[in-house]
Amino acid sequence: MRILAISDIHGSYSEFNALLKKINYRPSEDKLILMGDYVDRGLNSKGIVDQVMALKREWGVTVLKGNHDKMAYDALTSEDDKLDTHWLNNGGLYTLMSYCEADSDFFKADFGWHDYMLLKEEIRQKYKHHLDFLSSLPLYHETEDHIFVHAGINPLIEDWKQQEPYDFIWIREPFYTNPVVSTDKTVIFGHTSTMDLHDSEDIWFSPLGDKIGVDGGCAYGQRLNCLEISGGAYITHFVRNGEKP
């Protein structure tokens, strides 16, 4: 059985499906693990959430939570302007466009806070099942040899499973610049672009052999990566931003 790990899809519907086609994804035979950030920045967050929900429901795909999934949920279900602003400033506007089936022109001229609140309520009413889904996602997935997580694990916590939920979806430098000491398993993660890890869109393999970063920065015009684990070997796949199935 192949394990296929993908992270940080960010509404990149065409690229995600192009990647599934390229790797010849066979849901009845392969184990697909999605490591968070399904929404924001890309153009079709709604389509991705629909598809990911179906993959989980029909094939038992492992779907983990990312920081953008939490940001979107928190903003859309709260009455806190700070959460709204934080989300909108970090790609949330594209998610709003996707769910309201609007183009960018709709938000240019007279779009104001009152309009946003109306759209927010519309999403709450029509897509409560999407919001419930994003809220319910687990923070990590563990196998015999690997830990899959959106952002990483805190090296200062003796039992990584007891770390704060924040670290699972937000941690950066303290994780990837330090050795993993709380487990012998290899940590596979997204969140931090591979360009930031080794100045390349290629999947990053830590020189220490303890962690692998897969986020190729598709949301920033780069590429969507997939790490295949098969027969004890690692195989890398990718599609570029803009590729279609």
XYZ file of C-alpha atoms in Angstrom:
245
model
C 0.000 0.000 0.000
C 1.315 3.400 -0.954
C 1.078 6.300 1.470
C 0.566 9.620 -0.332
C 1.033 12.815 1.684
C -0.102 16.230 0.408
C -0.291 19.516 2.293
C -1.315 23.145 1.818
C -3.725 22.786 -1.099
C -5.173 26.245 -0.377
C -8.123 26.123 -2.753
C -5.971 24.951 -5.684
C -8.642 22.676 -7.089
C -7.206 22.157 -10.579
C -3.708 21.521 -9.281
C -4.906 19.070 -6.631
C -6.789 17.003 -9.172
C -3.917 17.216 -11.641
C -1.642 15.845 -8.913
C -4.016 12.992 -8.057
C -4.089 12.088 -11.744
C -0.316 12.337 -12.110
C 0.346 9.982 -9.194
C -2.373 7.616 -10.437
C -4.205 7.815 -7.144
C -6.227 4.661 -6.500
C -8.455 5.288 -3.483
C -9.218 1.617 -2.930
C -5.504 0.751 -2.775
C -3.629 3.872 -1.612
C -3.600 5.650 1.749
C -4.011 9.385 1.101
C -3.054 11.730 3.947
C -3.938 15.421 3.608
C -2.091 17.623 6.072
C -4.198 20.747 6.329
C -4.828 24.175 4.805
C -7.623 23.432 2.332
C -8.859 27.024 2.207
C -7.604 30.588 1.603
C -5.334 32.148 -1.026
C -6.443 29.870 -3.897
C -9.536 30.365 -6.034
C -11.692 27.342 -5.170
C -11.694 26.688 -1.439
C -15.327 25.571 -1.533
C -14.586 23.010 -4.236
C -11.627 21.641 -2.304
C -13.573 21.316 0.951
C -16.399 19.559 -0.908
C -13.939 17.134 -2.483
C -11.968 16.490 0.686
C -15.171 15.795 2.614
C -16.197 13.284 -0.051
C -12.777 11.601 -0.030
C -12.945 11.177 3.723
C -16.534 9.955 3.678
C -16.171 7.520 0.776
C -12.596 6.288 1.099
C -11.486 7.021 4.647
C -8.855 9.516 3.579
C -6.951 10.999 6.527
C -7.701 14.731 6.708
C -5.735 16.823 9.214
C -6.314 20.382 10.394
C -4.183 23.331 9.302
C -3.910 26.845 10.674
C -5.911 28.338 7.792
C -8.741 25.883 8.375
C -8.887 27.020 11.986
C -8.618 30.708 11.035
C -11.521 30.404 8.608
C -13.659 28.525 11.112
C -12.885 30.943 13.941
C -13.655 34.017 11.852
C -16.840 32.705 10.292
C -18.338 31.396 13.527
C -17.417 34.245 15.877
C -18.392 37.872 16.388
C -14.792 38.983 16.929
C -13.676 41.643 14.447
C -10.025 40.850 15.153
C -10.498 37.265 14.006
C -12.284 38.483 10.887
C -9.525 40.946 10.038
C -6.755 38.421 10.689
C -8.429 35.890 8.407
C -9.211 38.332 5.613
C -5.636 39.630 5.659
C -4.280 36.103 5.279
C -6.095 34.929 2.175
C -9.603 34.697 3.575
C -11.004 37.027 0.949
C -10.411 34.352 -1.697
C -12.337 31.856 0.404
C -15.163 34.355 0.711
C -15.191 34.782 -3.074
C -15.314 31.033 -3.575
C -18.241 30.423 -1.238
C -20.210 33.374 -2.580
C -19.384 32.520 -6.205
C -18.212 36.077 -6.801
C -15.239 37.428 -8.716
C -12.702 39.964 -7.497
C -14.611 42.889 -9.034
C -17.415 42.278 -6.561
C -15.139 43.239 -3.682
C -13.504 46.322 -5.150
C -15.708 49.392 -5.208
C -18.344 49.635 -2.505
C -17.750 46.409 -0.592
C -17.715 47.240 3.114
C -17.863 45.657 6.525
C -21.661 45.399 6.484
C -21.467 43.491 3.190
C -18.892 41.163 4.697
C -21.117 40.439 7.674
C -24.018 39.582 5.372
C -21.857 37.169 3.382
C -20.501 35.688 6.587
C -24.021 34.929 7.787
C -24.881 33.422 4.405
C -21.917 31.045 4.666
C -22.907 30.120 8.218
C -26.386 29.183 7.062
C -25.580 27.417 3.788
C -22.303 25.741 4.689
C -22.575 24.838 8.338
C -21.576 21.294 7.363
C -18.314 22.636 5.928
C -17.576 24.625 9.071
C -18.383 21.649 11.293
C -16.068 19.509 9.177
C -13.140 21.936 9.430
C -13.638 22.201 13.174
C -13.674 18.431 13.677
C -10.370 17.626 11.977
C -7.623 15.923 14.002
C -4.232 17.551 14.575
C -1.985 14.619 13.668
C -1.866 11.100 12.270
C 0.613 8.497 13.465
C 1.846 5.306 11.793
C 4.513 2.807 12.800
C 7.310 4.907 11.292
C 5.907 8.400 10.731
C 4.027 11.292 12.295
C 1.984 13.412 9.903
C 1.135 16.920 11.066
C 0.422 20.295 9.524
C 3.169 22.401 11.118
C 5.337 20.250 13.370
C 6.018 19.240 16.958
C 7.525 21.281 19.753
C 11.060 20.082 20.612
C 10.711 21.400 24.169
C 7.797 19.091 25.004
C 8.845 15.658 26.254
C 5.620 14.005 25.099
C 4.801 15.622 21.765
C 1.186 14.450 21.948
C 0.707 16.701 24.974
C 1.872 19.886 23.256
C -0.520 22.795 22.813
C -2.913 22.509 19.829
C -1.396 25.779 18.581
C 1.947 24.086 17.920
C 0.462 21.369 15.722
C -0.798 23.963 13.246
C 1.438 27.021 13.749
C 4.965 26.108 14.896
C 7.850 26.971 12.561
C 11.530 27.638 13.415
C 11.657 25.937 16.834
C 10.556 22.743 15.084
C 12.439 22.683 11.816
C 15.717 24.154 13.103
C 16.070 21.697 15.992
C 16.391 17.909 16.101
C 13.352 15.830 16.973
C 14.123 14.188 20.315
C 10.711 13.155 21.645
C 10.195 10.385 19.078
C 12.177 8.133 16.756
C 9.563 8.525 14.049
C 10.062 10.771 11.034
C 7.824 13.848 11.126
C 6.185 14.754 7.819
C 4.793 18.273 7.719
C 3.603 21.213 5.615
C 2.916 24.824 6.662
C 6.451 26.132 6.098
C 7.236 26.436 2.401
C 10.140 24.356 1.160
C 11.515 27.577 -0.325
C 11.986 28.757 3.252
C 13.523 25.439 4.259
C 16.131 25.016 1.509
C 15.478 27.648 -1.154
C 13.850 25.117 -3.478
C 10.349 23.984 -4.388
C 11.498 20.373 -3.982
C 10.371 18.391 -0.961
C 12.823 19.025 1.885
C 14.521 16.106 3.593
C 16.172 17.213 6.820
C 19.910 16.428 6.935
C 19.197 14.873 10.336
C 16.772 12.414 8.753
C 14.077 13.232 11.301
C 11.654 15.394 9.318
C 10.350 15.974 5.797
C 8.700 19.194 4.570
C 6.327 18.936 1.626
C 4.729 22.385 1.154
C 5.874 23.476 -2.302
C 4.147 26.851 -2.121
C 1.400 26.291 -4.690
C -0.616 29.134 -3.171
C 2.281 31.455 -3.987
C 2.575 30.439 -7.630
C 5.004 27.584 -7.128
C 3.954 23.949 -6.959
C 1.909 21.318 -5.160
C 4.025 18.423 -3.911
C 3.202 14.860 -2.974
C 5.409 12.576 -0.905
C 4.917 8.907 -1.747
C 6.037 6.312 0.788
C 6.239 2.894 -0.789
C 8.276 -0.156 0.139
C 10.331 1.821 2.627
C 11.351 4.365 -0.016
C 10.413 8.005 -0.527
C 9.316 9.141 -3.979
C 8.471 12.751 -4.808
C 5.848 14.060 -7.215
C 4.596 17.536 -8.064
C 2.489 19.678 -10.360
C 3.112 23.329 -11.036
C 0.721 26.130 -10.199
C -1.815 26.407 -13.009
C -1.676 22.767 -14.137
C -4.980 21.123 -14.956
C -5.998 17.454 -14.833
